[in-house]
Amino acid sequence: MSPILGIDLGTTNSLVGVVDSGFPILLADEEGSRLTPSAVNYAPDGSLIIGSAALRKRALEPKRTVTSVKRLIGRRSGEGDWQPAYNLRELGTSPIQVSAEILKRLKAIAERALEQSVDRAVITVPAYFNDAQRNATKQAGELAGLTVERIVSEPTAAALAYGLDKLDEHQKIAVYDLGGGTFDISVLEMRDGVFQVLSTAGDTQLGGDDIDRAIVNWLAQNGPAEIPLASLEGQATPAAEAAKKRLSTEESTRIELPFYDGKNSLSVELTRAEFEKLIRPLIERTRAHCLRALSDAGVKPEELDAVILVGGSTRIPLVRRYVAEVFGREPDVSQNPDEAVALGAVIQAGILSGSLKNVLLLDVTPLSLGIETFGGLMNIIIPRNTTIPCKAGEMFTNAVANQQDMLIRVLQGERELAKDNWELGRVVVPFPPGPKGSARVGVQFAIDANGILQVLARDTATNTDTLLEIQNTAVDVDDERVEQMIAESVEHAFEDMNERVWTEARMKAEELLPAVEAALEQFGDAVSAEERATIEAAAAQVKALLHSPDHDARALKSANQSLDDATQELAVRLVERAMEESLVRRGLV
C-alpha cells in the first residue's frame, strides 16, 4: 500500500512528510526547503503559482496573491475582523479551492521525493476548529486528490512530535501554539495511552500576520513623514516579516523600502525593545485564553508536567518570557516550532499505515512456524521474529509412488527435527495416486493482525483447498517456553544440524542405490568391468555408511557424491536410450 502523508496545512507555511524506514521525515522541495509558503498567485491568464514563487509575487500583485487563507476556510463571508488585501470572489476561487492548490503542491513534493504516487494523508487543524472548518479542510484534501484518513488536532500532533506520548498515564501538558495567523492553547492529558484534550481556547485572528501588520503600521507612522498605509502594504509586509525574524536573534535591525511608492524610499532602524513594546498588546491577548484553558481543564499551572511551544512566532524572545511568566515554568523548546506539528502529523500517519508501531510480543512471531517433511525434518515457512501480519508458502510433492494423501503437521519451534518441536495442528490433503513426485501440494501460512494462523493446503491438480485455522497459539506463547525452546536449540545446535544433514544424506542414498542397481541391470552388458567395479565399490561404501550406527553425516554425503560421480557415464547412456525409445515410439526413427 502507498504511504500515508502527514501534512501541516498552515496559515503561513505548510509542510509534508512521511515515515521512511521507520523514521518520520519531512520532505523538501526542489530548492531544498521543507517549508512551503501557503501562498497562491492567480495570474490574469488563469495560471497559478504556488509557494515561494507566489510569495515573491505578493509585493507586485498583492490583490492577486492569496495568503493566510486558513483564516477564511470554513467561515462565512465577513466573519472576523481581519480582511485580506485580495478578494477571492473576484479571483473566481474559494478558501477550499485555494487550500486544495496548496495541498496539490505538497502532494507533488512528496511524489517527487518518494518517486511514487501517493493518495492518502493525515491533515492537522487547530484544536478549536469547528465542524465546518474541519469539513472544509477535508474537502480541500479530497479536491487535491487525497483520501483524508484523519483530521488531527495540532496540539495532539505537536505532543507526538515532542515524544510526550511516552509520558506516564495522567501526565498533563499545555501546548501554546502561536502561528502565522492563529493562536490556540490546549491542555492535554495522557489517558489509556492516548492524548485527550481537556480544554482548548484561542483566537482565530491572532498570529504572526498581526505582528507583521503592527510593524507596517509603525513604519507608516514613524517614517520621515507619515506615509499612506495603502502605498506601503505590498512591499512593507515582506520587509516587516524579515525584520521580525531578525529581531529574534539581534538587538536591532534596519528596514529598507526602496521606492515603495515608485519614487520615495524608506530606511528605518527598529530595536528589539521598540519591537517588544509594539507587539506586547498582541502577546498579552493570549493570557486570558491561557488562564481560561487551565480553568476549564481544572488544572493549576504548577500541576502541568510540560509546556511546549509550537508555531514560528514562539521564536520571539518576548513570547517565550511571557509563556514562562504565565505558566510559572520554562517552556520546552527542544523541537523546531515550525516543524513540530508536521512531524506529529507524520508520526500519526505512520501509526495509521503500520509503518510505526509499538512492538509487542504479538507483533512478531516468537518462534518459527513450519511443517514436517519427509524424513521427519522441520521445514520452516515463517521464521521467528517475522512481523505480523505476514504470509508465506511453499510447494511440496509426494515422496512415495501411489501415495494417496499428504499429512501436513504444523509445527512451531527452532529445532531441526520435527519431533523436537511443538505440533500446533495437522491436516490431511488427499490427491490422486501417481508416480513419485507427481503430486503438487501448495502450503501457505498466513497470520493476521490478531495473531490467528491460517494454514491453506491446495492440491494444484484439482484446485481443492483444505483449510486449518489455529487461534493465538501461533503467537501467544509464554515467554518462559519461548526462552526454553531457544535455549534448547542453541544447546543442541551441532547435533541437530548433524542429524539434519545425516537425514538428508540418508534420503539421497536410499534414492540413489536402487536407481544404480536398476541401471546396472539394464546396461550390464554395455558397462566395462573396470567401470562396474568402480560403481559397485562406491555403492558398497554408501551401503556400509548407511547402516553404520555412527551416523557420520559428512562421510555419507561424501560417499553419495562419489557414487554420483562414478555413475555419470551410466546416466548419460540412460538418457540417450530413453530419447531413442521415445523417437521410435513417435515414428521419427
Coordinates of C-alpha atoms in Angstrom, one line a residue:
M1 CA 0.0 0.0 0.0
S2 CA 1.1 3.5 -0.7
P3 CA 2.4 5.5 2.3
I4 CA 0.2 7.9 4.2
L5 CA 1.4 11.5 4.2
G6 CA 1.5 13.7 7.2
I7 CA 0.5 17.3 6.3
D8 CA 0.6 20.5 8.4
L9 CA -1.7 22.9 6.4
G10 CA -0.5 26.1 8.0
T11 CA -1.6 29.7 7.8
T12 CA 1.8 31.0 6.7
N13 CA 3.7 27.8 5.8
S14 CA 2.8 24.2 5.1
L15 CA 4.8 21.0 5.4
V16 CA 4.6 17.4 4.3
G17 CA 6.4 14.3 5.4
V18 CA 6.3 10.5 5.5
V19 CA 7.6 7.7 7.6
D20 CA 10.6 6.2 5.7
S21 CA 12.4 3.0 7.0
G22 CA 10.8 3.6 10.5
F23 CA 11.8 7.2 10.8
P24 CA 9.4 10.2 10.4
I25 CA 10.9 12.7 7.9
L26 CA 9.8 16.0 6.4
L27 CA 10.2 16.3 2.7
A28 CA 11.9 19.1 0.9
D29 CA 11.0 20.7 -2.4
E30 CA 13.3 21.2 -5.5
E31 CA 15.1 24.1 -3.8
G32 CA 15.8 22.0 -0.6
S33 CA 13.2 23.8 1.5
R34 CA 10.9 21.9 3.8
L35 CA 8.7 25.0 4.4
T36 CA 6.2 25.7 1.5
P37 CA 4.6 29.1 1.9
S38 CA 0.8 28.8 1.9
A39 CA 0.5 31.3 -0.9
V40 CA -1.1 31.1 -4.3
N41 CA -0.8 33.7 -7.1
Y42 CA -3.6 33.9 -9.7
A43 CA -2.2 35.3 -12.9
P44 CA -4.6 37.2 -15.3
D45 CA -4.2 34.4 -17.9
G46 CA -5.6 31.8 -15.3
S47 CA -2.3 30.2 -14.5
L48 CA -1.3 29.5 -10.9
I49 CA 1.9 30.0 -9.0
I50 CA 2.2 28.3 -5.6
G51 CA 4.6 28.5 -2.7
S52 CA 7.8 30.6 -2.6
A53 CA 7.4 32.0 -6.1
A54 CA 3.8 33.2 -5.3
L55 CA 5.1 34.9 -2.2
R56 CA 7.7 36.8 -4.3
K57 CA 4.8 38.0 -6.4
R58 CA 2.9 39.4 -3.4
A59 CA 4.9 42.6 -3.4
L60 CA 4.0 43.3 -7.0
E61 CA 0.5 41.8 -7.1
P62 CA -1.0 41.9 -3.6
K63 CA -4.6 41.7 -4.8
R64 CA -3.8 38.6 -6.9
T65 CA -1.7 36.7 -4.3
V66 CA -3.7 34.8 -1.7
T67 CA -2.0 34.2 1.7
S68 CA -3.3 33.2 5.1
V69 CA -6.4 31.6 3.6
K70 CA -6.6 29.3 6.6
R71 CA -8.2 32.3 8.4
L72 CA -11.1 32.1 5.9
I73 CA -11.6 28.4 5.4
G74 CA -15.0 27.1 6.7
R75 CA -16.0 30.6 7.7
R76 CA -18.9 32.8 6.4
S77 CA -18.0 35.9 4.5
G78 CA -17.3 38.9 6.7
E79 CA -16.7 36.7 9.9
G80 CA -13.8 38.1 11.9
D81 CA -12.0 41.5 12.0
W82 CA -9.2 40.5 9.6
Q83 CA -9.9 41.3 5.9
P84 CA -7.3 40.3 3.3
A85 CA -6.0 42.6 0.5
Y86 CA -7.3 40.2 -2.1
N87 CA -10.9 39.3 -2.9
L88 CA -11.4 35.6 -3.6
R89 CA -14.7 36.1 -5.4
E90 CA -13.0 38.5 -7.9
L91 CA -10.3 35.9 -8.4
G92 CA -13.0 33.2 -9.1
T93 CA -12.0 30.9 -6.3
S94 CA -12.8 30.0 -2.7
P95 CA -10.9 29.2 0.5
I96 CA -11.4 25.4 -0.1
Q97 CA -10.1 25.7 -3.7
V98 CA -7.0 27.7 -2.6
S99 CA -6.2 25.2 0.2
A100 CA -6.6 22.4 -2.4
E101 CA -4.0 24.0 -4.6
I102 CA -1.5 24.2 -1.7
L103 CA -2.2 20.6 -0.9
K104 CA -1.7 19.6 -4.5
R105 CA 1.7 21.3 -4.3
L106 CA 2.6 19.3 -1.2
K107 CA 1.4 16.1 -2.8
A108 CA 3.7 16.8 -5.8
I109 CA 6.6 17.5 -3.5
A110 CA 6.1 14.1 -1.8
E111 CA 5.7 12.2 -5.1
R112 CA 8.9 13.7 -6.4
A113 CA 10.8 12.8 -3.3
L114 CA 9.3 9.3 -2.9
E115 CA 9.3 8.5 -6.7
Q116 CA 5.8 7.1 -6.4
S117 CA 2.2 8.3 -6.4
V118 CA 0.5 8.9 -3.1
D119 CA -3.1 9.5 -2.4
R120 CA -3.6 9.3 1.4
A121 CA -2.9 11.8 4.0
V122 CA -3.4 12.9 7.6
I123 CA -4.0 16.7 7.9
T124 CA -3.8 18.8 11.0
V125 CA -6.1 21.6 12.1
P126 CA -6.3 23.9 15.2
A127 CA -8.0 22.2 18.1
Y128 CA -10.7 24.9 18.2
F129 CA -11.7 24.4 14.5
N130 CA -15.4 23.8 14.4
D131 CA -17.1 21.1 12.3
A132 CA -17.5 23.5 9.3
Q133 CA -13.8 24.3 9.3
R134 CA -12.7 20.7 9.7
N135 CA -15.1 19.5 6.9
A136 CA -13.8 22.3 4.7
T137 CA -10.2 21.2 5.3
K138 CA -11.2 17.6 4.5
Q139 CA -12.9 18.8 1.3
A140 CA -9.8 20.6 0.3
G141 CA -7.8 17.4 0.7
E142 CA -10.2 15.4 -1.4
L143 CA -10.2 18.2 -4.1
A144 CA -6.4 17.8 -4.2
G145 CA -6.7 14.1 -4.9
L146 CA -6.1 12.8 -1.4
T147 CA -8.1 10.5 0.8
V148 CA -8.0 12.2 4.1
E149 CA -7.5 9.3 6.6
R150 CA -7.8 11.5 9.6
I151 CA -8.0 15.2 10.7
V152 CA -5.7 15.6 13.7
S153 CA -5.7 18.4 16.2
E154 CA -2.5 20.4 16.0
P155 CA -1.7 20.2 19.8
T156 CA -2.0 16.4 19.7
A157 CA 0.3 16.3 16.7
A158 CA 2.8 18.6 18.5
A159 CA 2.7 16.5 21.6
L160 CA 3.5 13.4 19.5
A161 CA 6.5 15.3 17.9
Y162 CA 7.9 16.2 21.4
G163 CA 7.6 12.5 22.3
L164 CA 5.2 13.3 25.1
D165 CA 3.2 10.2 24.3
K166 CA 5.9 8.3 26.2
L167 CA 4.9 10.1 29.4
D168 CA 3.3 8.1 32.3
E169 CA -0.5 8.0 32.5
H170 CA -2.4 11.1 33.7
Q171 CA 0.5 13.4 32.9
K172 CA -0.8 16.9 31.8
I173 CA 0.8 19.2 29.3
A174 CA -0.1 22.6 27.8
V175 CA 0.5 23.4 24.1
Y176 CA 1.0 27.1 23.4
D177 CA 0.6 27.5 19.6
L178 CA 1.2 30.9 18.1
G179 CA 1.4 30.5 14.3
G180 CA 1.2 32.8 11.4
G181 CA -2.5 33.5 11.5
T182 CA -4.0 31.9 14.6
F183 CA -3.3 31.3 18.3
D184 CA -4.6 28.4 20.4
I185 CA -3.8 27.0 23.8
S186 CA -4.7 23.4 24.7
V187 CA -4.3 21.3 27.8
L188 CA -3.9 17.6 27.2
E189 CA -3.7 14.6 29.4
M190 CA -2.3 11.1 28.8
R191 CA -5.1 8.5 29.4
D192 CA -5.0 4.9 28.4
G193 CA -2.0 5.5 26.1
V194 CA -3.6 8.3 24.1
F195 CA -3.9 12.1 24.4
Q196 CA -7.2 13.6 25.5
V197 CA -7.8 17.3 25.1
L198 CA -9.1 18.5 28.4
S199 CA -9.6 22.1 27.2
T200 CA -8.8 24.4 24.4
A201 CA -9.0 28.2 23.8
G202 CA -7.7 30.5 21.3
D203 CA -8.1 33.4 18.8
T204 CA -8.5 32.7 15.1
Q205 CA -7.5 36.3 14.3
L206 CA -4.2 36.5 16.2
G207 CA -0.8 35.4 14.9
G208 CA 2.4 36.4 13.1
D209 CA 0.4 38.2 10.4
D210 CA -0.8 40.6 13.1
I211 CA 2.7 41.2 14.3
D212 CA 3.8 42.0 10.7
R213 CA 0.9 44.4 10.4
A214 CA 1.8 46.1 13.6
I215 CA 5.3 46.7 12.2
V216 CA 3.8 48.0 8.9
N217 CA 1.6 50.4 10.8
W218 CA 4.6 51.6 12.8
L219 CA 6.5 52.2 9.6
A220 CA 3.7 54.3 8.2
Q221 CA 3.6 56.4 11.3
N222 CA 7.3 56.7 12.1
G223 CA 8.9 57.4 8.7
P224 CA 10.4 60.9 7.9
A225 CA 6.8 61.9 7.1
E226 CA 3.5 60.0 7.7
I227 CA 3.0 57.6 4.8
P228 CA -0.4 56.4 3.5
L229 CA -0.7 52.8 4.6
A230 CA -2.0 51.7 1.2
S231 CA 1.2 52.7 -0.6
L232 CA 3.3 50.5 1.8
E233 CA 1.4 47.3 2.1
G234 CA 2.7 45.4 -0.9
Q235 CA 6.4 45.9 -0.2
A236 CA 6.3 46.6 3.6
T237 CA 4.8 43.3 4.7
P238 CA 7.6 41.0 3.5
A239 CA 10.1 43.5 4.9
A240 CA 8.3 43.6 8.3
E241 CA 8.3 39.7 8.4
A242 CA 12.0 39.6 7.7
A243 CA 12.7 42.3 10.4
K244 CA 10.6 40.3 12.9
K245 CA 12.7 37.2 12.3
R246 CA 16.0 39.0 12.6
L247 CA 14.9 40.6 15.9
S248 CA 14.6 37.2 17.5
T249 CA 18.4 36.9 17.4
E250 CA 19.6 40.6 17.0
E251 CA 19.1 43.7 19.2
S252 CA 18.2 45.9 16.3
T253 CA 17.6 45.8 12.5
R254 CA 17.2 48.3 9.7
I255 CA 14.1 48.1 7.5
E256 CA 14.8 49.2 3.9
L257 CA 11.9 50.0 1.5
P258 CA 13.4 51.3 -1.8
F259 CA 11.0 53.2 -4.0
Y260 CA 8.0 52.0 -2.0
D261 CA 5.6 54.3 -4.0
G262 CA 7.6 54.4 -7.2
K263 CA 9.7 57.5 -6.2
N264 CA 10.3 57.6 -2.4
S265 CA 12.4 55.2 -0.3
L266 CA 12.3 54.5 3.4
S267 CA 15.1 53.3 5.8
V268 CA 14.2 53.0 9.5
E269 CA 16.0 51.4 12.5
L270 CA 13.9 49.2 14.7
T271 CA 15.3 48.0 18.0
R272 CA 14.2 44.9 19.9
A273 CA 13.0 47.0 22.8
E274 CA 10.8 49.1 20.4
F275 CA 9.6 45.9 18.7
E276 CA 8.6 44.3 22.0
K277 CA 6.8 47.4 23.1
L278 CA 5.0 47.5 19.8
I279 CA 3.8 43.8 20.0
R280 CA 3.2 43.4 23.7
P281 CA -0.5 44.2 23.5
L282 CA -0.9 41.4 21.0
I283 CA 1.0 38.9 23.1
E284 CA -0.9 39.9 26.2
R285 CA -4.1 38.9 24.4
T286 CA -3.0 35.3 24.8
R287 CA -3.0 35.5 28.7
A288 CA -6.8 35.4 29.1
H289 CA -7.0 32.3 26.7
C290 CA -4.3 30.5 28.7
L291 CA -6.0 31.1 32.0
R292 CA -9.4 30.1 30.7
A293 CA -7.9 26.8 29.2
L294 CA -6.3 26.0 32.6
S295 CA -9.6 26.8 34.4
D296 CA -11.7 24.7 32.0
A297 CA -9.3 21.8 32.5
G298 CA -9.3 22.1 36.3
V299 CA -5.5 22.3 36.3
K300 CA -3.2 24.7 38.1
P301 CA -0.1 25.9 36.3
E302 CA 2.2 24.1 38.8
E303 CA 0.3 20.8 38.1
L304 CA 1.5 20.8 34.5
D305 CA 4.3 18.3 33.6
A306 CA 5.3 20.3 30.5
V307 CA 4.6 23.4 28.4
I308 CA 5.6 23.2 24.8
L309 CA 5.8 25.9 22.1
V310 CA 4.5 25.5 18.6
G311 CA 4.4 27.9 15.7
G312 CA 7.1 30.2 14.3
S313 CA 6.0 33.2 16.3
T314 CA 7.1 31.4 19.5
R315 CA 10.7 32.1 18.5
I316 CA 10.2 35.7 19.6
P317 CA 12.0 36.1 22.9
L318 CA 9.2 38.2 24.4
V319 CA 6.7 35.3 23.7
R320 CA 9.0 32.8 25.5
R321 CA 9.4 35.1 28.5
Y322 CA 5.7 35.7 28.6
V323 CA 4.8 32.0 28.5
A324 CA 7.3 31.3 31.3
E325 CA 5.6 34.1 33.3
V326 CA 2.0 32.9 32.7
F327 CA 2.7 29.2 33.5
G328 CA 5.4 29.7 36.1
R329 CA 7.9 27.4 34.3
E330 CA 10.3 27.5 31.4
P331 CA 8.7 26.1 28.2
D332 CA 10.1 23.1 26.3
V333 CA 11.8 24.4 23.1
S334 CA 13.6 21.2 22.1
Q335 CA 11.7 20.9 18.8
N336 CA 11.7 23.2 15.8
P337 CA 8.4 25.2 16.4
D338 CA 7.8 25.5 12.6
E339 CA 8.0 21.7 12.1
A340 CA 6.6 20.2 15.3
V341 CA 3.0 19.9 14.1
A342 CA 4.0 18.5 10.8
L343 CA 6.3 16.0 12.4
G344 CA 3.5 14.9 14.7
A345 CA 1.2 14.5 11.7
V346 CA 3.8 12.3 10.0
I347 CA 4.0 10.1 13.2
Q348 CA 0.2 9.8 13.3
A349 CA 0.2 8.8 9.6
G350 CA 2.9 6.3 10.3
I351 CA 0.9 4.7 13.1
L352 CA -2.2 4.5 10.9
S353 CA -0.3 2.9 8.0
G354 CA 1.6 0.5 10.2
S355 CA 5.0 2.0 9.4
L356 CA 5.4 2.9 13.1
K357 CA 4.1 0.7 15.8
N358 CA 4.6 -0.1 19.4
V359 CA 6.3 -3.5 19.1
L360 CA 4.6 -6.0 21.4
L361 CA 5.0 -9.8 21.6
L362 CA 2.0 -10.2 19.3
D363 CA 3.6 -8.0 16.6
V364 CA 6.2 -10.7 15.7
T365 CA 6.2 -14.5 15.6
P366 CA 8.1 -15.5 18.8
L367 CA 9.2 -18.9 17.2
S368 CA 9.5 -20.3 13.7
L369 CA 6.5 -21.9 12.1
G370 CA 6.7 -24.7 9.6
I371 CA 5.7 -28.3 8.7
E372 CA 7.2 -31.8 8.9
T373 CA 8.7 -33.0 5.7
F374 CA 9.7 -36.5 4.6
G375 CA 12.4 -37.9 6.8
G376 CA 11.0 -36.2 9.9
L377 CA 12.6 -32.8 9.3
M378 CA 11.2 -29.4 10.2
N379 CA 10.7 -27.2 7.1
I380 CA 10.4 -23.5 8.2
I381 CA 7.7 -21.5 6.4
I382 CA 7.7 -18.4 8.6
P383 CA 10.9 -17.7 10.5
R384 CA 10.8 -16.4 14.1
N385 CA 10.7 -12.6 14.6
T386 CA 8.7 -12.1 11.4
T387 CA 6.5 -9.0 11.8
I388 CA 2.8 -9.8 11.5
P389 CA 0.5 -9.8 9.7
C390 CA 2.5 -11.9 7.2
K391 CA 2.1 -14.6 4.6
A392 CA 4.4 -17.2 3.1
G393 CA 4.2 -20.6 1.4
E394 CA 6.0 -23.4 -0.5
M395 CA 5.2 -26.2 -2.9
F396 CA 5.6 -29.9 -1.8
T397 CA 5.3 -33.2 -3.7
N398 CA 4.7 -36.9 -2.8
A399 CA 7.9 -38.7 -1.8
V400 CA 6.4 -42.2 -2.4
A401 CA 4.8 -43.7 -5.5
N402 CA 1.0 -44.3 -5.4
Q403 CA 0.7 -42.1 -2.3
Q404 CA -3.0 -41.0 -1.9
D405 CA -2.7 -38.2 0.6
M406 CA -0.3 -36.0 2.4
L407 CA -0.3 -35.4 6.2
I408 CA 0.7 -31.8 7.0
R409 CA 1.8 -31.4 10.6
V410 CA 2.0 -27.7 11.6
L411 CA 5.0 -27.2 13.8
Q412 CA 6.4 -24.4 16.0
G413 CA 10.0 -24.3 17.3
E414 CA 13.6 -23.9 16.5
R415 CA 14.9 -27.5 16.4
E416 CA 15.9 -29.2 13.1
L417 CA 13.9 -32.4 13.7
A418 CA 10.1 -32.3 13.7
K419 CA 9.9 -34.5 16.8
D420 CA 11.7 -31.8 18.9
N421 CA 9.2 -29.0 18.0
W422 CA 5.6 -28.4 19.1
E423 CA 2.7 -29.6 17.0
L424 CA 0.0 -26.9 16.6
G425 CA -2.3 -28.9 14.4
R426 CA -2.5 -31.3 11.4
V427 CA -4.4 -31.6 8.2
V428 CA -4.6 -34.3 5.6
V429 CA -4.6 -33.3 1.9
P430 CA -5.9 -36.1 -0.5
F431 CA -4.8 -36.3 -4.1
P432 CA -5.0 -38.9 -7.0
P433 CA -2.3 -41.6 -6.6
G434 CA 0.6 -41.4 -9.1
P435 CA 4.3 -41.8 -9.5
K436 CA 6.7 -40.4 -7.0
G437 CA 6.9 -36.6 -7.5
S438 CA 3.6 -36.4 -9.5
A439 CA 1.5 -34.6 -6.9
R440 CA 1.8 -30.8 -6.3
V441 CA 0.6 -29.5 -3.0
G442 CA 0.9 -25.8 -2.1
V443 CA 1.1 -24.9 1.6
Q444 CA 0.5 -21.3 2.6
F445 CA 0.8 -19.9 6.2
A446 CA -1.0 -16.6 6.9
I447 CA -1.0 -14.8 10.3
D448 CA -3.4 -11.9 10.6
A449 CA -3.0 -8.8 12.8
N450 CA -4.9 -10.6 15.6
G451 CA -2.4 -13.4 15.7
I452 CA -4.6 -16.1 14.1
L453 CA -2.7 -18.6 11.9
Q454 CA -4.5 -20.0 8.8
V455 CA -2.9 -22.9 7.0
L456 CA -4.1 -23.3 3.5
A457 CA -3.2 -26.6 1.6
R458 CA -4.1 -26.8 -2.1
D459 CA -3.9 -29.7 -4.5
T460 CA -2.9 -27.8 -7.6
A461 CA -4.2 -30.6 -9.9
T462 CA -7.8 -30.4 -8.6
N463 CA -7.6 -26.9 -7.0
T464 CA -9.1 -28.4 -3.9
D465 CA -8.4 -26.4 -0.8
T466 CA -8.1 -27.7 2.8
L467 CA -8.0 -25.0 5.5
L468 CA -6.8 -25.3 9.1
E469 CA -7.3 -22.3 11.4
I470 CA -5.1 -22.1 14.6
Q471 CA -6.0 -19.4 17.1
N472 CA -3.5 -17.3 19.0
T473 CA -1.3 -20.3 20.0
A474 CA 0.9 -19.4 17.0
V475 CA 2.0 -16.1 18.5
D476 CA 0.6 -16.0 22.1
V477 CA 3.4 -18.1 23.7
D478 CA 4.5 -17.9 27.3
D479 CA 7.9 -16.1 27.5
E480 CA 9.4 -18.9 29.5
R481 CA 8.5 -21.5 26.9
V482 CA 10.0 -19.3 24.2
E483 CA 13.2 -18.9 26.1
Q484 CA 13.4 -22.6 26.8
M485 CA 12.9 -23.5 23.2
I486 CA 15.6 -21.1 22.0
A487 CA 18.0 -22.3 24.7
E488 CA 17.5 -25.9 23.7
S489 CA 18.0 -25.0 20.0
V490 CA 21.3 -23.4 20.9
E491 CA 22.4 -26.2 23.2
H492 CA 21.7 -28.9 20.6
A493 CA 22.6 -26.9 17.6
F494 CA 25.5 -29.0 16.4
E495 CA 23.9 -32.4 17.0
D496 CA 20.6 -31.2 15.5
M497 CA 22.4 -29.9 12.4
N498 CA 24.4 -33.1 12.1
E499 CA 21.1 -35.1 12.3
R500 CA 19.5 -33.0 9.6
V501 CA 22.5 -33.4 7.3
W502 CA 22.5 -37.1 8.0
T503 CA 18.8 -37.4 7.3
E504 CA 19.1 -35.6 4.0
A505 CA 22.1 -37.7 3.1
R506 CA 20.3 -40.9 4.0
M507 CA 17.3 -40.0 1.9
K508 CA 19.6 -39.2 -1.0
A509 CA 21.4 -42.6 -0.5
E510 CA 18.1 -44.5 -0.3
E511 CA 17.0 -42.9 -3.6
L512 CA 20.4 -43.4 -5.3
L513 CA 21.2 -47.1 -4.5
P514 CA 18.0 -48.6 -6.1
A515 CA 18.5 -46.4 -9.2
V516 CA 22.1 -47.5 -9.6
E517 CA 21.2 -51.2 -9.3
A518 CA 18.4 -50.9 -11.8
A519 CA 20.7 -49.1 -14.3
L520 CA 23.5 -51.8 -13.9
E521 CA 20.9 -54.5 -14.5
Q522 CA 19.6 -52.8 -17.6
F523 CA 23.1 -51.8 -19.1
G524 CA 25.2 -54.6 -17.5
D525 CA 26.5 -55.7 -21.0
A526 CA 27.4 -52.2 -22.0
V527 CA 29.5 -51.4 -18.9
S528 CA 33.2 -52.3 -18.8
A529 CA 34.5 -54.4 -16.0
E530 CA 36.6 -51.6 -14.6
E531 CA 33.6 -49.1 -14.7
R532 CA 31.4 -51.7 -13.0
A533 CA 33.9 -52.3 -10.3
T534 CA 34.2 -48.6 -9.6
I535 CA 30.4 -48.2 -9.3
E536 CA 30.0 -51.3 -7.2
A537 CA 32.8 -50.2 -4.8
A538 CA 31.2 -46.7 -4.4
A539 CA 27.8 -48.3 -3.9
A540 CA 29.2 -50.6 -1.2
Q541 CA 30.7 -47.7 0.6
V542 CA 27.3 -45.9 0.6
K543 CA 25.6 -49.0 2.0
A544 CA 28.2 -49.5 4.7
L545 CA 27.9 -45.9 5.9
L546 CA 24.1 -46.1 5.6
H547 CA 23.9 -49.0 8.1
S548 CA 26.6 -47.6 10.4
P549 CA 25.4 -46.8 13.9
D550 CA 27.8 -43.7 14.0
H551 CA 25.6 -41.6 11.7
D552 CA 28.6 -39.9 10.1
A553 CA 26.7 -37.3 8.0
R554 CA 29.8 -35.8 6.4
A555 CA 31.1 -39.3 5.3
L556 CA 27.8 -40.4 3.9
K557 CA 27.4 -37.1 2.0
S558 CA 30.9 -37.6 0.5
A559 CA 30.1 -41.2 -0.4
N560 CA 26.9 -40.2 -2.2
Q561 CA 28.9 -37.7 -4.2
S562 CA 31.5 -40.4 -5.1
L563 CA 28.7 -42.7 -6.3
D564 CA 27.1 -39.8 -8.3
D565 CA 30.5 -39.1 -10.0
A566 CA 31.1 -42.8 -10.7
T567 CA 27.7 -43.2 -12.5
Q568 CA 27.9 -40.1 -14.7
E569 CA 28.6 -42.1 -17.9
L570 CA 25.9 -44.5 -17.0
A571 CA 23.4 -41.7 -16.5
V572 CA 24.2 -40.3 -20.0
R573 CA 23.6 -43.7 -21.6
L574 CA 20.3 -44.0 -19.8
V575 CA 19.2 -40.6 -21.1
E576 CA 20.3 -41.4 -24.7
R577 CA 18.5 -44.7 -24.7
A578 CA 15.3 -43.1 -23.3
M579 CA 15.4 -40.5 -26.1
E580 CA 15.9 -43.2 -28.8
E581 CA 13.0 -45.2 -27.5
S582 CA 10.8 -42.0 -27.5
L583 CA 11.7 -41.3 -31.1
V584 CA 11.0 -44.8 -32.2
R585 CA 7.6 -44.7 -30.5
R586 CA 6.8 -41.5 -32.3
G587 CA 7.8 -43.0 -35.6
L588 CA 10.6 -40.4 -36.1
V589 CA 13.4 -43.0 -36.5

